[in-house]
Amino acid sequence: MAEEESLELTTDNQPKSKKKLIIFIVIGIVLVALIAGVALFFLGGDDESTPATPGTAATAETVVDESKKGRANYVGMPRPFLFNLPGVDRARLVEIKVQLMVRGDDGQTAKMHIPLIEDALLTTFSAADVQKLSTQAGKDELRQLALLNVQNTLQPVAGRKIVEKVLFTGFVMQ
């Protein structure tokens, strides 16, 4: 009888240990799958999964291209631009201090062409209107117009767009 009881105990223990082993294996597989799913979610490629619209693809490429050019450098104009603008009731004196934002080694090229840049900026500024310069929107429009004029002036000389932004560091109108 003692032998039968010991046989029964050993037969009962084997299925329980196999059940525990199977449970641990299943839990391990589920845990590994869960970790892999979370890692794929956080580290997965968002660029391929999101559909690209025509406008966003070009913008993303432009941002990547700009970051590859190098760090931003600032080239200050040697003297402020001082000019008169005719107004409705009287003429106004305007003084604008300008700095140019360039990338990488383009700072040396911009410094080499400062007289050409000054001419383009002075031509743009002297064509401005007093009414427009009285508002922030008018100043922003003048800044964009100055950027386009400088880029178009330097394009034939340098062969590429050197100036990325025109910044007004001082603006006085009396």
PDB file of C-alpha atoms in Angstrom:
ATOM      1  CA  MET A   1       0.000   0.000   0.000  1.00  0.00           C
ATOM      2  CA  ALA A   2       2.798   2.334   0.756  1.00  0.00           C
ATOM      3  CA  GLU A   3       4.118   1.715  -2.727  1.00  0.00           C
ATOM      4  CA  GLU A   4       0.777   2.569  -4.308  1.00  0.00           C
ATOM      5  CA  GLU A   5       0.531   5.824  -2.372  1.00  0.00           C
ATOM      6  CA  SER A   6       4.017   6.832  -3.408  1.00  0.00           C
ATOM      7  CA  LEU A   7       3.183   5.989  -7.007  1.00  0.00           C
ATOM      8  CA  GLU A   8       0.081   8.074  -6.824  1.00  0.00           C
ATOM      9  CA  LEU A   9       1.977  11.004  -5.399  1.00  0.00           C
ATOM     10  CA  THR A  10       4.596  10.904  -8.107  1.00  0.00           C
ATOM     11  CA  THR A  11       2.028  10.643 -10.864  1.00  0.00           C
ATOM     12  CA  ASP A  12       0.103  13.611  -9.427  1.00  0.00           C
ATOM     13  CA  ASN A  13       3.260  15.758  -9.128  1.00  0.00           C
ATOM     14  CA  GLN A  14       4.385  15.239 -12.725  1.00  0.00           C
ATOM     15  CA  PRO A  15       1.272  16.681 -14.367  1.00  0.00           C
ATOM     16  CA  LYS A  16       1.329  19.645 -11.952  1.00  0.00           C
ATOM     17  CA  SER A  17       4.961  20.453 -12.798  1.00  0.00           C
ATOM     18  CA  LYS A  18       4.192  20.134 -16.523  1.00  0.00           C
ATOM     19  CA  LYS A  19       1.218  22.454 -16.077  1.00  0.00           C
ATOM     20  CA  LYS A  20       3.393  24.974 -14.264  1.00  0.00           C
ATOM     21  CA  LEU A  21       6.049  24.711 -16.970  1.00  0.00           C
ATOM     22  CA  ILE A  22       3.478  25.278 -19.719  1.00  0.00           C
ATOM     23  CA  ILE A  23       2.011  28.253 -17.832  1.00  0.00           C
ATOM     24  CA  PHE A  24       5.463  29.828 -17.424  1.00  0.00           C
ATOM     25  CA  ILE A  25       6.232  29.297 -21.118  1.00  0.00           C
ATOM     26  CA  VAL A  26       2.937  30.879 -22.177  1.00  0.00           C
ATOM     27  CA  ILE A  27       3.490  33.847 -19.830  1.00  0.00           C
ATOM     28  CA  GLY A  28       7.037  34.253 -21.179  1.00  0.00           C
ATOM     29  CA  ILE A  29       5.846  34.225 -24.797  1.00  0.00           C
ATOM     30  CA  VAL A  30       3.098  36.754 -24.051  1.00  0.00           C
ATOM     31  CA  LEU A  31       5.583  38.969 -22.193  1.00  0.00           C
ATOM     32  CA  VAL A  32       8.121  38.852 -25.048  1.00  0.00           C
ATOM     33  CA  ALA A  33       5.384  39.626 -27.586  1.00  0.00           C
ATOM     34  CA  LEU A  34       4.169  42.533 -25.459  1.00  0.00           C
ATOM     35  CA  ILE A  35       7.692  43.987 -25.149  1.00  0.00           C
ATOM     36  CA  ALA A  36       8.270  43.583 -28.887  1.00  0.00           C
ATOM     37  CA  GLY A  37       4.948  45.304 -29.640  1.00  0.00           C
ATOM     38  CA  VAL A  38       5.737  48.240 -27.355  1.00  0.00           C
ATOM     39  CA  ALA A  39       9.242  48.582 -28.815  1.00  0.00           C
ATOM     40  CA  LEU A  40       7.868  48.483 -32.349  1.00  0.00           C
ATOM     41  CA  PHE A  41       5.270  51.096 -31.465  1.00  0.00           C
ATOM     42  CA  PHE A  42       7.785  53.550 -29.976  1.00  0.00           C
ATOM     43  CA  LEU A  43      10.749  52.850 -32.227  1.00  0.00           C
ATOM     44  CA  GLY A  44       8.836  52.052 -35.389  1.00  0.00           C
ATOM     45  CA  GLY A  45       9.187  54.196 -38.498  1.00  0.00           C
ATOM     46  CA  ASP A  46       6.587  56.942 -38.419  1.00  0.00           C
ATOM     47  CA  ASP A  47       7.737  58.228 -41.825  1.00  0.00           C
ATOM     48  CA  GLU A  48       6.557  55.135 -43.685  1.00  0.00           C
ATOM     49  CA  SER A  49       3.311  54.638 -41.807  1.00  0.00           C
ATOM     50  CA  THR A  50       1.923  58.154 -42.288  1.00  0.00           C
ATOM     51  CA  PRO A  51       0.692  58.982 -45.765  1.00  0.00           C
ATOM     52  CA  ALA A  52       2.600  61.920 -47.218  1.00  0.00           C
ATOM     53  CA  THR A  53       0.668  64.823 -48.646  1.00  0.00           C
ATOM     54  CA  PRO A  54       2.263  66.688 -51.523  1.00  0.00           C
ATOM     55  CA  GLY A  55       3.085  69.789 -49.446  1.00  0.00           C
ATOM     56  CA  THR A  56       4.560  68.042 -46.411  1.00  0.00           C
ATOM     57  CA  ALA A  57       7.036  65.850 -48.278  1.00  0.00           C
ATOM     58  CA  ALA A  58       8.820  68.823 -49.824  1.00  0.00           C
ATOM     59  CA  THR A  59       8.834  70.691 -46.516  1.00  0.00           C
ATOM     60  CA  ALA A  60      10.411  67.764 -44.667  1.00  0.00           C
ATOM     61  CA  GLU A  61      13.099  67.451 -47.336  1.00  0.00           C
ATOM     62  CA  THR A  62      13.807  71.183 -47.106  1.00  0.00           C
ATOM     63  CA  VAL A  63      14.240  71.020 -43.336  1.00  0.00           C
ATOM     64  CA  VAL A  64      16.630  68.080 -43.633  1.00  0.00           C
ATOM     65  CA  ASP A  65      18.626  69.853 -46.351  1.00  0.00           C
ATOM     66  CA  GLU A  66      18.919  73.015 -44.252  1.00  0.00           C
ATOM     67  CA  SER A  67      20.164  71.102 -41.223  1.00  0.00           C
ATOM     68  CA  LYS A  68      22.841  69.396 -43.331  1.00  0.00           C
ATOM     69  CA  LYS A  69      24.243  72.748 -44.483  1.00  0.00           C
ATOM     70  CA  GLY A  70      25.636  73.635 -41.089  1.00  0.00           C
ATOM     71  CA  ARG A  71      25.118  75.961 -38.210  1.00  0.00           C
ATOM     72  CA  ALA A  72      23.497  79.337 -38.609  1.00  0.00           C
ATOM     73  CA  ASN A  73      25.882  82.285 -38.781  1.00  0.00           C
ATOM     74  CA  TYR A  74      24.955  85.950 -38.694  1.00  0.00           C
ATOM     75  CA  VAL A  75      26.565  88.606 -40.843  1.00  0.00           C
ATOM     76  CA  GLY A  76      25.946  92.147 -39.678  1.00  0.00           C
ATOM     77  CA  MET A  77      25.846  95.024 -42.106  1.00  0.00           C
ATOM     78  CA  PRO A  78      28.664  97.445 -41.243  1.00  0.00           C
ATOM     79  CA  ARG A  79      26.370 100.461 -40.875  1.00  0.00           C
ATOM     80  CA  PRO A  80      22.623 101.026 -40.477  1.00  0.00           C
ATOM     81  CA  PHE A  81      20.487 101.988 -43.460  1.00  0.00           C
ATOM     82  CA  LEU A  82      19.382 105.602 -43.178  1.00  0.00           C
ATOM     83  CA  PHE A  83      16.916 106.998 -45.719  1.00  0.00           C
ATOM     84  CA  ASN A  84      14.010 109.420 -46.178  1.00  0.00           C
ATOM     85  CA  LEU A  85      10.496 108.316 -47.089  1.00  0.00           C
ATOM     86  CA  PRO A  86       7.963 110.846 -48.346  1.00  0.00           C
ATOM     87  CA  GLY A  87       4.752 110.813 -46.343  1.00  0.00           C
ATOM     88  CA  VAL A  88       1.300 112.348 -46.756  1.00  0.00           C
ATOM     89  CA  ASP A  89       1.900 115.312 -44.453  1.00  0.00           C
ATOM     90  CA  ARG A  90       5.714 115.220 -44.072  1.00  0.00           C
ATOM     91  CA  ALA A  91       8.810 113.188 -44.929  1.00  0.00           C
ATOM     92  CA  ARG A  92       9.975 110.528 -42.476  1.00  0.00           C
ATOM     93  CA  LEU A  93      13.515 109.562 -41.589  1.00  0.00           C
ATOM     94  CA  VAL A  94      13.968 105.788 -41.250  1.00  0.00           C
ATOM     95  CA  GLU A  95      16.937 103.911 -39.789  1.00  0.00           C
ATOM     96  CA  ILE A  96      17.122 100.119 -40.093  1.00  0.00           C
ATOM     97  CA  LYS A  97      19.900  97.922 -38.671  1.00  0.00           C
ATOM     98  CA  VAL A  98      20.161  94.619 -40.548  1.00  0.00           C
ATOM     99  CA  GLN A  99      21.820  91.245 -40.002  1.00  0.00           C
ATOM    100  CA  LEU A 100      21.754  88.331 -42.436  1.00  0.00           C
ATOM    101  CA  MET A 101      21.389  84.700 -41.429  1.00  0.00           C
ATOM    102  CA  VAL A 102      23.547  82.320 -43.476  1.00  0.00           C
ATOM    103  CA  ARG A 103      24.532  78.649 -43.068  1.00  0.00           C
ATOM    104  CA  GLY A 104      27.975  77.106 -42.824  1.00  0.00           C
ATOM    105  CA  ASP A 105      30.754  78.718 -44.860  1.00  0.00           C
ATOM    106  CA  ASP A 106      28.384  81.059 -46.692  1.00  0.00           C
ATOM    107  CA  GLY A 107      29.234  83.747 -44.135  1.00  0.00           C
ATOM    108  CA  GLN A 108      32.557  84.444 -45.871  1.00  0.00           C
ATOM    109  CA  THR A 109      30.821  84.668 -49.249  1.00  0.00           C
ATOM    110  CA  ALA A 110      28.246  87.093 -47.834  1.00  0.00           C
ATOM    111  CA  LYS A 111      30.974  89.270 -46.291  1.00  0.00           C
ATOM    112  CA  MET A 112      32.759  89.349 -49.632  1.00  0.00           C
ATOM    113  CA  HIS A 113      29.623  90.694 -51.354  1.00  0.00           C
ATOM    114  CA  ILE A 114      28.525  93.259 -48.717  1.00  0.00           C
ATOM    115  CA  PRO A 115      28.465  96.217 -51.159  1.00  0.00           C
ATOM    116  CA  LEU A 116      26.164  94.277 -53.480  1.00  0.00           C
ATOM    117  CA  ILE A 117      23.915  93.289 -50.560  1.00  0.00           C
ATOM    118  CA  GLU A 118      23.805  96.874 -49.260  1.00  0.00           C
ATOM    119  CA  ASP A 119      22.742  98.110 -52.682  1.00  0.00           C
ATOM    120  CA  ALA A 120      19.936  95.532 -52.908  1.00  0.00           C
ATOM    121  CA  LEU A 121      18.703  96.368 -49.404  1.00  0.00           C
ATOM    122  CA  LEU A 122      18.848 100.135 -49.894  1.00  0.00           C
ATOM    123  CA  THR A 123      16.915  99.832 -53.156  1.00  0.00           C
ATOM    124  CA  THR A 124      14.254  97.741 -51.403  1.00  0.00           C
ATOM    125  CA  PHE A 125      14.013 100.002 -48.351  1.00  0.00           C
ATOM    126  CA  SER A 126      13.803 103.252 -50.292  1.00  0.00           C
ATOM    127  CA  ALA A 127      10.844 101.916 -52.300  1.00  0.00           C
ATOM    128  CA  ALA A 128       8.848 101.285 -49.102  1.00  0.00           C
ATOM    129  CA  ASP A 129       5.718 103.173 -48.104  1.00  0.00           C
ATOM    130  CA  VAL A 130       5.350 105.068 -44.815  1.00  0.00           C
ATOM    131  CA  GLN A 131       1.830 103.709 -44.254  1.00  0.00           C
ATOM    132  CA  LYS A 132       3.015 100.106 -44.574  1.00  0.00           C
ATOM    133  CA  LEU A 133       6.026 100.607 -42.315  1.00  0.00           C
ATOM    134  CA  SER A 134       3.734 101.901 -39.575  1.00  0.00           C
ATOM    135  CA  THR A 135       2.308  98.380 -39.069  1.00  0.00           C
ATOM    136  CA  GLN A 136       3.975  95.120 -38.081  1.00  0.00           C
ATOM    137  CA  ALA A 137       2.562  93.381 -41.152  1.00  0.00           C
ATOM    138  CA  GLY A 138       4.174  96.032 -43.342  1.00  0.00           C
ATOM    139  CA  LYS A 139       7.542  95.514 -41.644  1.00  0.00           C
ATOM    140  CA  ASP A 140       7.263  91.754 -42.142  1.00  0.00           C
ATOM    141  CA  GLU A 141       6.399  92.289 -45.805  1.00  0.00           C
ATOM    142  CA  LEU A 142       9.429  94.579 -46.198  1.00  0.00           C
ATOM    143  CA  ARG A 143      11.637  91.951 -44.555  1.00  0.00           C
ATOM    144  CA  GLN A 144      10.426  89.253 -46.976  1.00  0.00           C
ATOM    145  CA  LEU A 145      10.817  91.574 -49.948  1.00  0.00           C
ATOM    146  CA  ALA A 146      14.360  92.423 -48.825  1.00  0.00           C
ATOM    147  CA  LEU A 147      15.198  88.706 -48.521  1.00  0.00           C
ATOM    148  CA  LEU A 148      13.935  87.978 -52.036  1.00  0.00           C
ATOM    149  CA  ASN A 149      15.792  90.969 -53.455  1.00  0.00           C
ATOM    150  CA  VAL A 150      19.082  89.966 -51.782  1.00  0.00           C
ATOM    151  CA  GLN A 151      18.725  86.337 -52.888  1.00  0.00           C
ATOM    152  CA  ASN A 152      17.949  87.347 -56.473  1.00  0.00           C
ATOM    153  CA  THR A 153      20.905  89.750 -56.509  1.00  0.00           C
ATOM    154  CA  LEU A 154      23.400  87.194 -55.168  1.00  0.00           C
ATOM    155  CA  GLN A 155      22.134  84.245 -57.242  1.00  0.00           C
ATOM    156  CA  PRO A 156      23.984  85.180 -60.477  1.00  0.00           C
ATOM    157  CA  VAL A 157      27.182  86.119 -58.616  1.00  0.00           C
ATOM    158  CA  ALA A 158      27.467  83.212 -56.148  1.00  0.00           C
ATOM    159  CA  GLY A 159      25.521  80.565 -58.071  1.00  0.00           C
ATOM    160  CA  ARG A 160      23.231  79.692 -55.152  1.00  0.00           C
ATOM    161  CA  LYS A 161      21.091  81.262 -52.449  1.00  0.00           C
ATOM    162  CA  ILE A 162      23.450  82.359 -49.705  1.00  0.00           C
ATOM    163  CA  VAL A 163      21.192  84.384 -47.406  1.00  0.00           C
ATOM    164  CA  GLU A 164      18.509  82.448 -45.549  1.00  0.00           C
ATOM    165  CA  LYS A 165      16.903  85.297 -43.582  1.00  0.00           C
ATOM    166  CA  VAL A 166      17.068  89.070 -43.324  1.00  0.00           C
ATOM    167  CA  LEU A 167      16.732  90.197 -39.713  1.00  0.00           C
ATOM    168  CA  PHE A 168      15.902  93.711 -38.543  1.00  0.00           C
ATOM    169  CA  THR A 169      17.888  94.277 -35.343  1.00  0.00           C
ATOM    170  CA  GLY A 170      16.942  97.928 -35.136  1.00  0.00           C
ATOM    171  CA  PHE A 171      14.070  99.903 -36.659  1.00  0.00           C
ATOM    172  CA  VAL A 172      13.482 103.615 -36.037  1.00  0.00           C
ATOM    173  CA  MET A 173      11.062 105.839 -37.958  1.00  0.00           C
ATOM    174  CA  GLN A 174      10.749 109.568 -37.098  1.00  0.00           C
TER     175      GLN A 174
END
